[in-house]
CSV table of C-alpha atoms in Angstrom, one decimal:
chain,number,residue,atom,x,y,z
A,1,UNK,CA,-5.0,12.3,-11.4
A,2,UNK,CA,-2.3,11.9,-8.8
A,3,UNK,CA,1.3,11.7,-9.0
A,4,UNK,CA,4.2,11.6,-6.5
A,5,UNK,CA,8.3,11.9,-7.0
A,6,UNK,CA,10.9,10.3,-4.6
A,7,UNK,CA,14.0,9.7,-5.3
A,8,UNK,CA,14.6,6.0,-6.2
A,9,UNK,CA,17.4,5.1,-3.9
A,10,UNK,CA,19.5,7.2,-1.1
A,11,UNK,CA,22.7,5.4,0.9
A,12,UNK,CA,23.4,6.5,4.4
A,13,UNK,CA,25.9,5.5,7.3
A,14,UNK,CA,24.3,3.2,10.4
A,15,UNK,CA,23.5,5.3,13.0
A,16,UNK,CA,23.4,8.5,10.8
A,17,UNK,CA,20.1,10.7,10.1
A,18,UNK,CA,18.4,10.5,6.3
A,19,UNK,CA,15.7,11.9,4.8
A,20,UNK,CA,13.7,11.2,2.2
A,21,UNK,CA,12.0,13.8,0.0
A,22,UNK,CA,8.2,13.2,-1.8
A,23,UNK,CA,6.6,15.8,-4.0
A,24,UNK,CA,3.3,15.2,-5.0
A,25,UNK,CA,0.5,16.7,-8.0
A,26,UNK,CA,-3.1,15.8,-6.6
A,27,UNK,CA,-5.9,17.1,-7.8
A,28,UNK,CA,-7.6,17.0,-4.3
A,29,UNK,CA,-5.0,16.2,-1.3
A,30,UNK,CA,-6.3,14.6,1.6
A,31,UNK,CA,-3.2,13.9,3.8
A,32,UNK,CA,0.7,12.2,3.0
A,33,UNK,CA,1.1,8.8,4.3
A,34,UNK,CA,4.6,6.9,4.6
A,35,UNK,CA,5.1,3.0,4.1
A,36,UNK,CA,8.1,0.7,4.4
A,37,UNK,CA,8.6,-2.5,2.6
A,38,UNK,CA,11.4,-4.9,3.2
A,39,UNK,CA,11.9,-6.8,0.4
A,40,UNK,CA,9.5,-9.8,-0.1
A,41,UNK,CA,7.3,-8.2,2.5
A,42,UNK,CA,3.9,-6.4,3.0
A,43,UNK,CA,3.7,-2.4,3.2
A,44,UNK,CA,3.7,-1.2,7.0
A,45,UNK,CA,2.5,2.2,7.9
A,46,UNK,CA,5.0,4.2,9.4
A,47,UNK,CA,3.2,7.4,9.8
A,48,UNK,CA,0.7,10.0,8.2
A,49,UNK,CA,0.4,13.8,7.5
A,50,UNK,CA,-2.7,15.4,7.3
A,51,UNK,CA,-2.0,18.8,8.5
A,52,UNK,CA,1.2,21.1,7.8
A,53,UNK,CA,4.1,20.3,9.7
A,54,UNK,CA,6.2,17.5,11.8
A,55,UNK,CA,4.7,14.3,13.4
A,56,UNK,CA,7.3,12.1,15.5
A,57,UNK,CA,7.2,8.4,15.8
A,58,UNK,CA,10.5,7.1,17.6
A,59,UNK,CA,13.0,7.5,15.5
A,60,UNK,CA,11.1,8.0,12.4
A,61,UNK,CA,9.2,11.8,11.8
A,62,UNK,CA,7.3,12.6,9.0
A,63,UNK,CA,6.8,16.6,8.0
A,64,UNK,CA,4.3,18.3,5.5
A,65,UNK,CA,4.1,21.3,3.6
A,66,UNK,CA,0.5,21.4,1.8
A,67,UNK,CA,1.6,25.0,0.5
A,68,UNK,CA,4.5,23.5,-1.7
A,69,UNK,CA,3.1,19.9,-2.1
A,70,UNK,CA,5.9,18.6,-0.2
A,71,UNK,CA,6.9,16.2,2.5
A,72,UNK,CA,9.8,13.6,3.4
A,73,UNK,CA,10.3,11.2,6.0
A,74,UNK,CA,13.1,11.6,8.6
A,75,UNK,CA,14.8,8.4,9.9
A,76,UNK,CA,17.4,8.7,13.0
A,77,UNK,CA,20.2,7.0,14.4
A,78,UNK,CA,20.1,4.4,11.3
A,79,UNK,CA,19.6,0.6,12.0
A,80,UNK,CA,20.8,-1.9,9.1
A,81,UNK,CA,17.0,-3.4,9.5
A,82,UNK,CA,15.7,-0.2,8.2
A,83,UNK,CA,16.8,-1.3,5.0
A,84,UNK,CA,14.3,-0.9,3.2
A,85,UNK,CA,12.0,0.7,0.2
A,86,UNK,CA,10.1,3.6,1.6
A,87,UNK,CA,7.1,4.9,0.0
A,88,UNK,CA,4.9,7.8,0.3
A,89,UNK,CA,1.2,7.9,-0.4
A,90,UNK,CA,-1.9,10.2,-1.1
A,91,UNK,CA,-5.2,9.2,-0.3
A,92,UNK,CA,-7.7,9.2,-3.4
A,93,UNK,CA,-10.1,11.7,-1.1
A,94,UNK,CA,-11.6,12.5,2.4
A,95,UNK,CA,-14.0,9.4,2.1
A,96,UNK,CA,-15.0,6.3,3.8
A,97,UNK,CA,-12.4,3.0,2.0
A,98,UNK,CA,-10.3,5.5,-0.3
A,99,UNK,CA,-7.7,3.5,-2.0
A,100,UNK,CA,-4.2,4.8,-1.8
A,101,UNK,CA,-1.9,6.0,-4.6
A,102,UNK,CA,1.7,5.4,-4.3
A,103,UNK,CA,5.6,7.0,-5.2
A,104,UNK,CA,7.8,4.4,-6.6
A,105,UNK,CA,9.4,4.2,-3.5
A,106,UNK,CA,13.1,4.9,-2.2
A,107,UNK,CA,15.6,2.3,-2.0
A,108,UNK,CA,17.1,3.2,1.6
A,109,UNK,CA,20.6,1.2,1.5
A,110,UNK,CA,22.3,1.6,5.0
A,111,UNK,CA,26.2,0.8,5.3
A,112,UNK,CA,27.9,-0.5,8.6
B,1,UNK,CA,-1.6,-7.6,17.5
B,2,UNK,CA,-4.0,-9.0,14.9
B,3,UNK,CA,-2.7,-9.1,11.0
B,4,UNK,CA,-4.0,-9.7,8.0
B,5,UNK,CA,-3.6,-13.0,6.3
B,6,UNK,CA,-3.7,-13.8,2.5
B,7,UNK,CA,-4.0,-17.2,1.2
B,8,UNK,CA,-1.9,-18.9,-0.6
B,9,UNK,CA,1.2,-16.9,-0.5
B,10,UNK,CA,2.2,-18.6,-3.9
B,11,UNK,CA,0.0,-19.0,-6.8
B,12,UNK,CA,1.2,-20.9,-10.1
B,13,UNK,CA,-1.4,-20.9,-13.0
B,14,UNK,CA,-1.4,-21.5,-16.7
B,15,UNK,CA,-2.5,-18.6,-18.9
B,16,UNK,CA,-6.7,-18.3,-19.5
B,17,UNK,CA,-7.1,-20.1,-16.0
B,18,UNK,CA,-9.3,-18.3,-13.1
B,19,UNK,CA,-7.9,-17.8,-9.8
B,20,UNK,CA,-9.1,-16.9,-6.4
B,21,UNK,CA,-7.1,-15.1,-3.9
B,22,UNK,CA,-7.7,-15.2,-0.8
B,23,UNK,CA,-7.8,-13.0,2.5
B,24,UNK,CA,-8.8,-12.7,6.2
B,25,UNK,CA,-8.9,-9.3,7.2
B,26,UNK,CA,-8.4,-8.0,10.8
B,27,UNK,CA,-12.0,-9.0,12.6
B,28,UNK,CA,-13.1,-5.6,13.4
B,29,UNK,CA,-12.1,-4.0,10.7
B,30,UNK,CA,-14.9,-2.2,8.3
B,31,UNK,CA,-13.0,-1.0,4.8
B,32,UNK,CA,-11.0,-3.6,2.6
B,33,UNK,CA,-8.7,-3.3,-0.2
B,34,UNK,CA,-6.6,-5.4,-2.8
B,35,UNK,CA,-3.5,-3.5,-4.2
B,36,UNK,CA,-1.0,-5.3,-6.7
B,37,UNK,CA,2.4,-5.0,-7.0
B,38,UNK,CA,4.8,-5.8,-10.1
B,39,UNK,CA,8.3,-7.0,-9.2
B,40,UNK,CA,10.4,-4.0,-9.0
B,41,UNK,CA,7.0,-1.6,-9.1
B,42,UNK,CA,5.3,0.6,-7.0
B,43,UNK,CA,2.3,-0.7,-5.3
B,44,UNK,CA,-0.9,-0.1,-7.5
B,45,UNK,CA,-4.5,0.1,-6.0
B,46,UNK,CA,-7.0,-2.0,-7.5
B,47,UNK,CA,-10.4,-2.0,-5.6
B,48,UNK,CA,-11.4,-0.9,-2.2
B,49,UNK,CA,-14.8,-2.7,-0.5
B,50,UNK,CA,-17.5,-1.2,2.4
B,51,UNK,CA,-20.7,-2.5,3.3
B,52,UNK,CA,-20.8,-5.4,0.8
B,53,UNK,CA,-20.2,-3.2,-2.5
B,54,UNK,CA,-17.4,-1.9,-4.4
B,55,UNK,CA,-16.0,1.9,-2.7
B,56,UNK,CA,-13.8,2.6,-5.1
B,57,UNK,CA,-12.2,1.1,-8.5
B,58,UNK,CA,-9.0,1.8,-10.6
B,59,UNK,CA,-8.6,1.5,-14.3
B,60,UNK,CA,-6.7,-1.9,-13.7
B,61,UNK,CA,-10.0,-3.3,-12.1
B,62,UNK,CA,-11.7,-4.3,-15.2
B,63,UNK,CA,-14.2,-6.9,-16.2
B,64,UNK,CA,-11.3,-9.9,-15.9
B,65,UNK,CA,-12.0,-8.7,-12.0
B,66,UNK,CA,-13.8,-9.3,-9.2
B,67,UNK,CA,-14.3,-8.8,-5.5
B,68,UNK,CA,-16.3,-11.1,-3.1
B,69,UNK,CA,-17.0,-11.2,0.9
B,70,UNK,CA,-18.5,-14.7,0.9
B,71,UNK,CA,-19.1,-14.9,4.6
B,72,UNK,CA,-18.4,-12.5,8.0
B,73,UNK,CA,-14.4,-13.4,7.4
B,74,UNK,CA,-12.8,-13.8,4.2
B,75,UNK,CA,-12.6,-11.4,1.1
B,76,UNK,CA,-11.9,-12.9,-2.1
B,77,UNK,CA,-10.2,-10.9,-5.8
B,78,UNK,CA,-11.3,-13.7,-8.4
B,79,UNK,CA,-9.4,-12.8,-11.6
B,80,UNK,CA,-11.0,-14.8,-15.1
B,81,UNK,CA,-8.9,-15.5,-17.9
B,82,UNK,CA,-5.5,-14.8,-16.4
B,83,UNK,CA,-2.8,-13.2,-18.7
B,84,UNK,CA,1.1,-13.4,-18.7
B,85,UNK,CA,0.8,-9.3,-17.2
B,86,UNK,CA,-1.4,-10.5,-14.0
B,87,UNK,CA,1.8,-11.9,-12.9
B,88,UNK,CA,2.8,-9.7,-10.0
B,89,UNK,CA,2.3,-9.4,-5.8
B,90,UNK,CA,-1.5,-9.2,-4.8
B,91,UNK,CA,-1.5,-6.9,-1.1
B,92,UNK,CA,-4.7,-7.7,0.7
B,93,UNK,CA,-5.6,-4.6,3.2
B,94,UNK,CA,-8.0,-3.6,5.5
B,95,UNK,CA,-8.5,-0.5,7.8
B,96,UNK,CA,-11.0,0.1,11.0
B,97,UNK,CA,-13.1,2.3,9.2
B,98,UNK,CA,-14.4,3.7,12.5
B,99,UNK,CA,-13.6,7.2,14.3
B,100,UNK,CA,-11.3,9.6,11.7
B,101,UNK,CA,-10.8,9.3,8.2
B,102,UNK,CA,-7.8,8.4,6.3
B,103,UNK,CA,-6.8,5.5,8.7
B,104,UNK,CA,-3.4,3.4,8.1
B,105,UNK,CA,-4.0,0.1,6.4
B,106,UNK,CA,-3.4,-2.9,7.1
B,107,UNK,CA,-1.4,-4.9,4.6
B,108,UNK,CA,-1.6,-8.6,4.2
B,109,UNK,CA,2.2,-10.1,3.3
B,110,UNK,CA,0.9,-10.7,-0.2
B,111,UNK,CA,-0.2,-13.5,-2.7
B,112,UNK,CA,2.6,-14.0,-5.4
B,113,UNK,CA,0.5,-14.8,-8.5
B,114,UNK,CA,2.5,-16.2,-11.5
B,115,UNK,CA,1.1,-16.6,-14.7
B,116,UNK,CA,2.6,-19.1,-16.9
């Protein structure tokens, strides 16, 4: 089976730097991917790991450690529309259509 | 910058009913997916769909289930003899399936089926 641990909500200042933390227990691991979801909304891809270390996007990096099952997601210079729920995700394996397992998710609440 | 779109985005149903959902995936796209989603739950993964046949299944996919591509566009999760639990978010998905694995998905905004 797969699991994955984020924390369930983190507050930061607009225009500040966050991070969110994932931990994951697969029993294959075929790469850490990072959605957002506003509420209401559809899951966008923000970015995806498959290989140890840090991947930029903009403001938004994502880093992975395969050796301690670890990632997070880095989000600078805070906007109040990335107010959000962020999720990580594991693929189920290296296949073709492999569904995607998800965290919980992490309530990102930004203050002005 | 081509989306996916799901169809209706609000579904009201009495309990024991059938219901269709309903999805257009992005045209050149190969691999498609339904996921649910239970207000204030993580997203769960239901079924994914290649080549006219079921990829890959969860546990939650069971007989009350099914998937369809009726014609070159739409992609359909029928559900038979709805319960009160079925209520939730249904995320359509679809990915290019082309070039390197793992490729970002596509998310629909979402059918809200509600069970009454």
């Amino acid at each position: 089976g797969q699991s994955l641990e984020q924390p369930s909500e983190v507050t930061a200042v607009e225009g500040a730097i966050v991070q969110i933390n994932c931990t994951y227990q697969t029993s294959g691991f075929y790469g850490l991917s990072w959605y957002q979801q506003h509420d209401g909304g559809a899951p966008t891809f923000l970015s995806y790991n498959a290989l140890d270390g840090l991947e930029e996007t903009g403001r938004f990096s994502s880093f992975l450690s395969r050796s301690d099952s670890y990632g997070y997601l880095l989000l600078q210079e805070l906007q109040m529309k990335d107010s959000a729920s962020y999720f990580c995700a594991v693929f189920h394996s290296g296949g073709g259509a492999d569904g995607l397992t998800f965290g919980k998710g992490t309530h990102l609440i930004i203050q002005p | 910058e081509p989306e996916v779109t799901q169809t209706p985005s609000h579904q009201v149903t009495q309990m024991g009913q059938e219901v269709i959902l309903r999805c257009v995936p992005i045209s050149n796209h190969l691999y498609f997916y339904w996921y649910r989603q239970i207000l204030g739950q993580k997203v769960e993964f239901l079924v994914s769909f290649y080549n006219n046949e079921i990829s890959e299944k969860s546990e939650i996919f069971d007989d009350q289930f099914s998937v369809e591509r009726p014609d070159g566009s739409n992609f359909t999760l029928k559900i038979r003899s709805t319960k009160l639990e079925d209520s939730a978010m249904y995320f359509c998905a679809s990915s290019p399936g082309q070039g390197t694995r793992n490729q970002p998905q596509h998310f629909g905004d979402g059918t809200r089926l509600s069970i009454l």
